[in-house]
Short mmCIF file of C-alpha atoms in Angstrom, two decimals:
data_model
loop_
_atom_site.label_atom_id
_atom_site.label_comp_id
_atom_site.label_asym_id
_atom_site.label_seq_id
_atom_site.Cartn_x
_atom_site.Cartn_y
_atom_site.Cartn_z
CA UNK A 28 72.72 76.47 183.00
CA UNK A 29 74.31 75.00 179.60
CA UNK A 30 74.20 76.85 176.46
CA UNK A 31 72.03 75.50 173.39
CA UNK A 32 72.74 75.92 169.62
CA UNK A 33 69.79 75.46 167.25
CA UNK A 34 71.04 73.88 164.17
CA UNK A 35 69.00 73.69 160.83
CA UNK A 36 69.34 72.96 157.22
CA UNK A 37 67.16 74.63 154.85
CA UNK A 38 66.24 75.23 151.08
CA UNK A 39 63.72 77.89 149.92
CA UNK A 40 62.06 77.94 153.14
CA UNK A 41 60.94 81.63 153.33
CA UNK A 42 57.35 81.07 154.15
CA UNK A 43 58.03 78.32 157.03
CA UNK A 44 61.40 79.64 158.71
CA UNK A 45 60.21 82.91 160.17
CA UNK A 46 57.43 80.86 161.82
CA UNK A 47 59.87 78.14 163.10
CA UNK A 48 62.45 80.54 164.67
CA UNK A 49 59.57 82.71 166.12
CA UNK A 50 58.36 79.66 168.02
CA UNK A 51 61.79 78.98 169.65
CA UNK A 52 62.04 82.41 171.10
CA UNK A 53 64.83 82.53 173.76
CA UNK A 54 65.32 78.97 174.08
CA UNK A 55 68.53 78.86 172.29
CA UNK A 56 71.85 80.83 172.57
CA UNK A 57 72.85 80.69 168.96
CA UNK A 58 71.16 80.00 165.76
CA UNK A 59 73.14 78.03 163.08
CA UNK A 60 71.25 78.02 159.41
CA UNK A 61 73.12 75.81 156.73
CA UNK A 62 71.63 76.75 153.32
CA UNK A 63 71.71 74.00 150.70
CA UNK A 64 70.70 76.10 147.50
CA UNK A 65 67.79 78.60 148.23
CA UNK A 66 66.39 80.84 145.51
CA UNK A 67 63.56 82.51 147.49
CA UNK A 68 65.67 84.76 149.78
CA UNK A 69 65.86 82.34 152.69
CA UNK A 70 69.43 83.01 153.75
CA UNK A 71 68.66 86.85 153.95
CA UNK A 72 65.37 86.14 156.15
CA UNK A 73 67.44 83.50 158.44
CA UNK A 74 70.22 86.16 158.94
CA UNK A 75 67.45 89.08 159.67
CA UNK A 76 66.32 86.59 162.37
CA UNK A 77 69.59 86.51 164.23
CA UNK A 78 71.23 83.41 162.51
CA UNK A 79 74.62 82.73 161.43
CA UNK A 80 74.09 81.61 157.94
CA UNK A 81 76.62 79.08 156.03
CA UNK A 82 76.06 77.32 152.55
CA UNK A 83 76.51 73.75 151.68
CA UNK A 84 76.94 72.30 148.24
CA UNK A 85 73.73 69.81 148.05
CA UNK A 86 74.85 66.24 147.28
CA UNK A 87 71.75 64.36 147.99
CA UNK A 88 72.94 63.43 151.33
CA UNK A 89 70.88 64.82 154.42
CA UNK A 90 73.27 63.36 156.97
CA UNK A 91 76.17 65.07 155.18
CA UNK A 92 74.35 68.50 155.52
CA UNK A 93 73.51 67.99 158.88
CA UNK A 94 76.61 66.86 160.32
CA UNK A 95 78.29 70.14 158.65
CA UNK A 96 75.67 72.12 160.43
CA UNK A 97 76.37 70.38 163.83
CA UNK A 98 80.17 71.14 163.22
CA UNK A 99 79.40 74.68 163.06
CA UNK A 100 77.70 74.82 166.68
CA UNK A 101 79.59 76.31 169.30
CA UNK A 102 77.33 75.68 172.38
CA UNK A 103 76.99 73.14 175.10
CA UNK A 104 74.06 71.32 173.48
CA UNK A 105 72.74 71.25 170.00
CA UNK A 106 69.09 71.24 169.16
CA UNK A 107 67.80 70.37 165.67
CA UNK A 108 64.62 71.60 163.75
CA UNK A 109 63.37 71.45 160.20
CA UNK A 110 61.95 74.85 158.87
CA UNK A 111 58.44 73.45 159.19
CA UNK A 112 58.52 72.39 162.62
CA UNK A 113 57.22 74.85 165.42
CA UNK A 114 57.21 74.60 169.33
CA UNK A 115 53.79 75.41 170.35
CA UNK A 116 53.29 78.03 172.91
CA UNK A 117 51.58 75.29 175.35
CA UNK A 118 54.81 73.15 174.73
CA UNK A 119 57.27 75.99 175.31
CA UNK A 120 57.23 75.88 179.15
CA UNK A 121 58.47 72.14 178.83
CA UNK A 122 61.37 72.88 176.78
CA UNK A 123 62.25 76.06 178.98
CA UNK A 124 62.35 73.54 182.10
CA UNK A 125 64.24 70.95 180.31
CA UNK A 126 66.94 73.49 179.47
CA UNK A 127 67.28 75.04 183.03
CA UNK A 128 67.04 71.67 184.79
CA UNK A 129 69.14 69.32 182.07
CA UNK A 130 71.97 67.57 183.97
CA UNK A 131 75.20 67.89 182.31
CA UNK A 132 75.80 64.14 182.46
CA UNK A 133 72.89 63.76 179.86
CA UNK A 134 74.39 63.00 176.26
CA UNK A 135 71.17 63.19 174.39
CA UNK A 136 67.46 63.99 174.83
CA UNK A 137 64.27 62.65 172.97
CA UNK A 138 61.11 64.57 172.45
CA UNK A 139 57.83 63.71 170.94
CA UNK A 140 57.36 64.74 167.45
CA UNK A 141 53.57 65.39 166.56
CA UNK A 142 52.78 64.49 162.99
CA UNK A 143 49.11 64.77 162.94
CA UNK A 144 46.24 66.31 164.86
CA UNK A 145 42.49 65.84 165.43
CA UNK A 146 41.57 69.20 166.32
CA UNK A 147 44.24 70.89 168.53
CA UNK A 148 45.11 67.52 170.02
CA UNK A 149 48.24 65.55 168.77
CA UNK A 150 46.55 62.20 167.21
CA UNK A 151 49.76 60.69 165.64
CA UNK A 152 53.48 60.90 167.04
CA UNK A 153 56.92 59.72 167.27
CA UNK A 154 59.94 59.95 169.45
CA UNK A 155 63.17 61.60 168.13
CA UNK A 156 66.52 62.45 169.45
CA UNK A 157 66.19 66.31 169.59
CA UNK A 158 68.98 67.44 171.76
CA UNK A 159 72.57 66.25 172.01
CA UNK A 160 75.74 67.20 173.93
CA UNK A 161 78.09 68.73 171.52
CA UNK A 162 81.24 67.41 172.55
CA UNK A 163 79.79 63.75 172.47
CA UNK A 164 80.40 64.07 168.86
CA UNK A 165 77.22 62.22 167.59
CA UNK A 166 76.89 61.76 163.70
CA UNK A 167 74.00 61.64 161.56
CA UNK A 168 73.72 58.55 159.46
CA UNK A 169 71.67 57.94 156.15
CA UNK A 170 71.37 59.79 152.95
CA UNK A 171 67.62 60.04 153.19
CA UNK A 172 65.39 59.77 156.47
CA UNK A 173 68.61 60.44 158.28
CA UNK A 174 68.83 59.40 161.94
CA UNK A 175 71.24 60.61 164.92
CA UNK A 176 73.32 57.46 166.19
CA UNK A 177 73.54 58.20 170.14
CA UNK A 178 74.68 56.19 173.19
CA UNK A 179 75.30 56.88 176.83
CA UNK A 180 73.01 58.74 179.19
CA UNK A 181 69.71 59.47 177.08
CA UNK A 182 66.86 61.29 178.75
CA UNK A 183 63.32 60.76 177.37
CA UNK A 184 61.52 64.10 178.11
CA UNK A 185 57.95 65.30 177.75
CA UNK A 186 58.98 68.17 175.40
CA UNK A 187 57.21 68.21 172.08
CA UNK A 188 57.92 69.56 168.63
CA UNK A 189 55.24 69.96 166.05
CA UNK A 190 55.23 69.02 162.30
CA UNK A 191 53.41 71.86 160.33
CA UNK A 192 54.17 71.46 156.65
CA UNK A 193 53.23 73.94 154.25
CA UNK A 194 54.59 72.09 150.99
CA UNK A 195 56.60 68.92 150.24
CA UNK A 196 58.93 67.78 147.66
CA UNK A 197 57.09 64.62 147.12
CA UNK A 198 59.62 63.15 144.52
CA UNK A 199 62.92 64.17 146.25
CA UNK A 200 63.32 61.17 148.50
CA UNK A 201 62.11 58.60 145.92
CA UNK A 202 64.57 59.94 143.17
CA UNK A 203 67.43 59.57 145.55
CA UNK A 204 66.44 56.15 146.49
CA UNK A 205 65.94 54.94 142.98
CA UNK A 206 69.18 56.65 141.88
CA UNK A 207 71.05 54.59 144.40
CA UNK A 208 69.40 51.29 143.23
CA UNK A 209 70.18 51.99 139.52
CA UNK A 210 73.86 52.61 140.72
CA UNK A 211 73.60 48.97 142.03
CA UNK A 212 73.51 49.63 145.63
CA UNK A 213 71.89 47.05 147.76
CA UNK A 214 69.55 48.94 150.17
CA UNK A 215 69.97 48.22 153.86
CA UNK A 216 66.78 47.32 156.15
CA UNK A 217 66.19 50.88 157.12
CA UNK A 218 66.43 52.28 153.79
CA UNK A 219 64.26 49.30 152.42
CA UNK A 220 61.60 50.01 154.91
CA UNK A 221 61.65 53.90 154.02
CA UNK A 222 61.98 53.31 150.44
CA UNK A 223 58.65 51.11 150.63
CA UNK A 224 56.98 53.96 152.38
CA UNK A 225 57.95 56.17 149.49
CA UNK A 226 56.35 53.82 147.18
CA UNK A 227 53.39 53.91 149.03
CA UNK A 228 53.17 57.77 149.00
CA UNK A 229 53.44 57.47 145.14
CA UNK A 230 50.60 54.91 144.83
CA UNK A 231 52.81 51.84 143.92
CA UNK A 232 51.29 49.59 146.31
CA UNK A 233 52.46 46.37 144.65
CA UNK A 234 55.96 47.34 144.55
CA UNK A 235 55.69 48.70 148.10
CA UNK A 236 54.61 45.16 149.30
CA UNK A 237 57.49 43.42 147.74
CA UNK A 238 59.75 45.97 149.84
CA UNK A 239 58.07 45.47 153.08
CA UNK A 240 58.06 41.86 152.39
CA UNK A 241 62.10 41.95 151.80
CA UNK A 242 62.55 44.14 154.95
CA UNK A 243 60.55 41.45 157.25
CA UNK A 244 62.94 38.90 156.03
CA UNK A 245 66.08 40.96 156.83
CA UNK A 246 68.12 39.99 160.25
CA UNK A 247 67.81 41.89 163.43
CA UNK A 248 65.17 44.35 162.37
CA UNK A 249 63.88 46.62 165.04
CA UNK A 250 60.68 45.17 166.35
CA UNK A 251 58.86 48.81 166.23
CA UNK A 252 59.84 49.08 162.47
CA UNK A 253 58.52 45.49 161.92
CA UNK A 254 55.16 46.26 163.40
CA UNK A 255 54.93 49.68 161.54
CA UNK A 256 55.73 47.59 158.40
CA UNK A 257 53.03 45.35 159.17
CA UNK A 258 50.73 48.21 159.45
CA UNK A 259 51.77 49.77 156.25
CA UNK A 260 51.31 46.14 154.64
CA UNK A 261 47.66 46.43 155.91
CA UNK A 262 46.93 49.65 154.08
CA UNK A 263 48.49 48.54 150.89
CA UNK A 264 46.38 45.59 150.70
CA UNK A 265 43.25 47.76 151.79
CA UNK A 266 43.96 50.11 148.92
CA UNK A 267 44.50 47.07 146.51
CA UNK A 268 40.82 45.83 147.75
CA UNK A 269 42.32 42.92 149.60
CA UNK A 270 40.49 43.05 152.79
CA UNK A 271 41.43 39.52 154.24
CA UNK A 272 45.04 40.11 153.30
CA UNK A 273 44.85 43.41 155.31
CA UNK A 274 43.56 41.64 158.39
CA UNK A 275 46.45 38.89 158.13
CA UNK A 276 49.03 41.87 157.92
CA UNK A 277 47.86 43.40 161.24
CA UNK A 278 47.66 40.09 162.94
CA UNK A 279 51.37 39.47 161.71
CA UNK A 280 52.43 42.39 163.87
CA UNK A 281 51.59 39.88 166.95
CA UNK A 282 54.58 38.05 166.16
CA UNK A 283 56.94 40.95 167.21
CA UNK A 284 55.27 41.86 170.28
CA UNK A 285 52.23 41.86 172.58
CA UNK A 286 49.04 43.41 170.77
CA UNK A 287 49.05 47.18 170.35
CA UNK A 288 46.19 49.44 170.58
CA UNK A 289 46.42 50.55 166.88
CA UNK A 290 46.53 46.98 165.87
CA UNK A 291 43.26 46.11 167.84
CA UNK A 292 41.45 49.27 166.55
CA UNK A 293 42.36 48.09 162.76
CA UNK A 294 41.06 44.64 163.47
CA UNK A 295 38.00 45.94 165.23
CA UNK A 296 37.34 48.38 162.08
CA UNK A 297 37.75 45.35 159.73
CA UNK A 298 35.29 43.53 161.98
CA UNK A 299 32.78 46.31 161.69
CA UNK A 300 32.84 46.34 157.94
CA UNK A 301 31.98 42.45 158.01
CA UNK A 302 29.15 43.24 160.18
CA UNK A 303 30.61 41.31 163.17
CA UNK A 304 29.51 43.36 166.18
CA UNK A 305 30.77 40.93 168.75
CA UNK A 306 34.28 40.53 167.35
CA UNK A 307 34.50 44.34 166.80
CA UNK A 308 33.42 44.68 170.58
CA UNK A 309 36.37 42.52 171.69
CA UNK A 310 38.78 44.05 169.50
CA UNK A 311 38.00 47.69 170.86
CA UNK A 312 37.91 46.31 174.34
CA UNK A 313 41.44 45.06 174.07
CA UNK A 314 42.51 48.12 172.43
CA UNK A 315 41.51 49.99 175.84
CA UNK A 316 43.46 47.40 177.74
CA UNK A 317 46.79 47.46 175.75
CA UNK A 318 49.73 49.21 177.21
CA UNK A 319 52.62 50.86 175.33
CA UNK A 320 56.08 49.05 176.05
CA UNK A 321 58.48 50.97 178.47
CA UNK A 322 60.85 53.23 176.47
CA UNK A 323 58.50 53.14 173.57
CA UNK A 324 60.40 54.94 170.47
CA UNK A 325 58.20 54.09 167.57
CA UNK A 326 55.31 55.81 165.92
CA UNK A 327 52.32 56.29 168.27
CA UNK A 328 48.60 56.47 167.23
CA UNK A 329 47.47 58.45 170.06
CA UNK A 330 43.90 58.32 168.90
CA UNK A 331 43.79 54.46 169.33
CA UNK A 332 45.31 54.70 172.90
CA UNK A 333 42.73 57.35 174.15
CA UNK A 334 39.33 58.40 172.44
CA UNK A 335 38.73 56.22 169.63
CA UNK A 336 38.25 52.69 171.06
CA UNK A 337 35.58 54.49 173.42
CA UNK A 338 33.84 56.22 170.53
CA UNK A 339 33.73 52.99 168.65
CA UNK A 340 32.46 51.07 171.49
CA UNK A 341 29.78 53.64 172.07
CA UNK A 342 28.55 53.09 168.52
CA UNK A 343 28.67 49.28 168.79
CA UNK A 344 27.04 49.15 172.24
CA UNK A 345 24.24 51.59 170.88
CA UNK A 346 23.72 49.19 167.90
CA UNK A 347 23.27 46.33 170.36
CA UNK A 348 20.90 48.19 172.51
CA UNK A 349 23.02 48.74 175.40
CA UNK A 350 22.30 52.25 175.95
CA UNK A 351 23.69 52.68 179.26
CA UNK A 352 27.25 51.20 178.46
CA UNK A 353 27.39 53.07 175.09
CA UNK A 354 26.87 56.26 177.18
CA UNK A 355 29.47 55.46 179.43
CA UNK A 356 32.00 54.86 176.68
CA UNK A 357 31.05 58.21 175.10
CA UNK A 358 31.91 60.17 178.56
CA UNK A 359 35.22 58.26 178.65
CA UNK A 360 36.02 59.66 175.24
CA UNK A 361 34.89 63.11 176.37
CA UNK A 362 37.60 62.76 179.02
CA UNK A 363 40.45 62.75 175.99
CA UNK A 364 38.46 65.17 173.65
CA UNK A 365 36.73 67.44 175.94
CA UNK A 366 32.90 68.07 176.57
CA UNK A 367 32.70 70.37 173.28
CA UNK A 368 33.80 67.94 170.91
CA UNK A 369 31.01 67.74 168.13
CA UNK A 370 31.07 63.65 168.26
CA UNK A 371 30.90 63.77 172.07
CA UNK A 372 28.18 66.29 172.00
CA UNK A 373 26.10 64.37 169.21
CA UNK A 374 26.37 60.97 171.02
CA UNK A 375 25.62 62.47 174.41
CA UNK A 376 22.16 64.10 172.82
CA UNK A 377 21.13 60.93 170.98
CA UNK A 378 22.01 58.59 174.05
CA UNK A 379 20.60 60.81 176.64
CA UNK A 380 17.16 60.78 174.82
CA UNK A 381 17.18 57.10 174.53
CA UNK A 382 18.18 56.54 178.19
CA UNK A 383 15.23 58.87 179.05
CA UNK A 384 12.83 57.20 177.01
CA UNK A 385 13.88 53.81 178.24
CA UNK A 386 13.90 54.78 181.98
CA UNK A 387 10.55 56.56 181.55
CA UNK A 388 8.69 53.41 179.78
#
């Protein structure tokens, strides 16, 4: 069985690092922690938890720090995590199975990254390269929102990591981007997209829209990024009170690929707000029929692929007096959410009473 190194870069993570390392358990054979300037005792905590600790002078470049950490690994494969990531107990067996069965011909492994939850169920996820063969020499790229550039034999696994942030330096990434712009740098496509995202996070919607437009005009952009940009533009327009422009932005995503469940749910919601129940019914039904492309690596709104359109169809059909169909869609939602979910329980009670009354009459 191949050996694994865990490589991390940290700074002032005393409140999250113990939780992260505890969740990893015996999955890895060594832990390499690179500290970029902690003042809260993080290096001592890391060392007490079995990590080899090294320091790196922070230079506003995440890739430089991560590449340095990777260079310190000695195992066959490298797993990377952030300090506010965890592997849930229910996901741990998949990781153990992956390690024990990993073909040495595999160069890189992707895993799900769960970013948001509805209760204890992941509702928003992406796929990231999480494990790489050390001797392949893959390098991190990009100062901010860095990514691993991999090639060769890539395995898409069912393993998952959860993002569980406690706090966040909300201004750090924006500061880095705007310092680069002031220095006269022309941002590439990926950085333009993520700069726009940072502007959204700081409430600068008009500026963000300009950046998203610039991104969409760039050549050879990845279609998943283009679709994501359309969704974010729709969000910006909604926050600016521009409902029609928000709908057009979602429809624009159809230029890049077949309709996705998230786009259909967005358009269904817009139709509901306009009081157009027939249009909303059509969009949510289409959301159920949409299928994720093979090898999907973008951001995934799991709710839109599973329970959300069924719940919305339940509500719409009930308002149209089609109680039996509404009840059936609520039961479909229960398959994803569970029978004890408060929405499912409420709808079931209300609809069962209506059915009993109508059938009794």
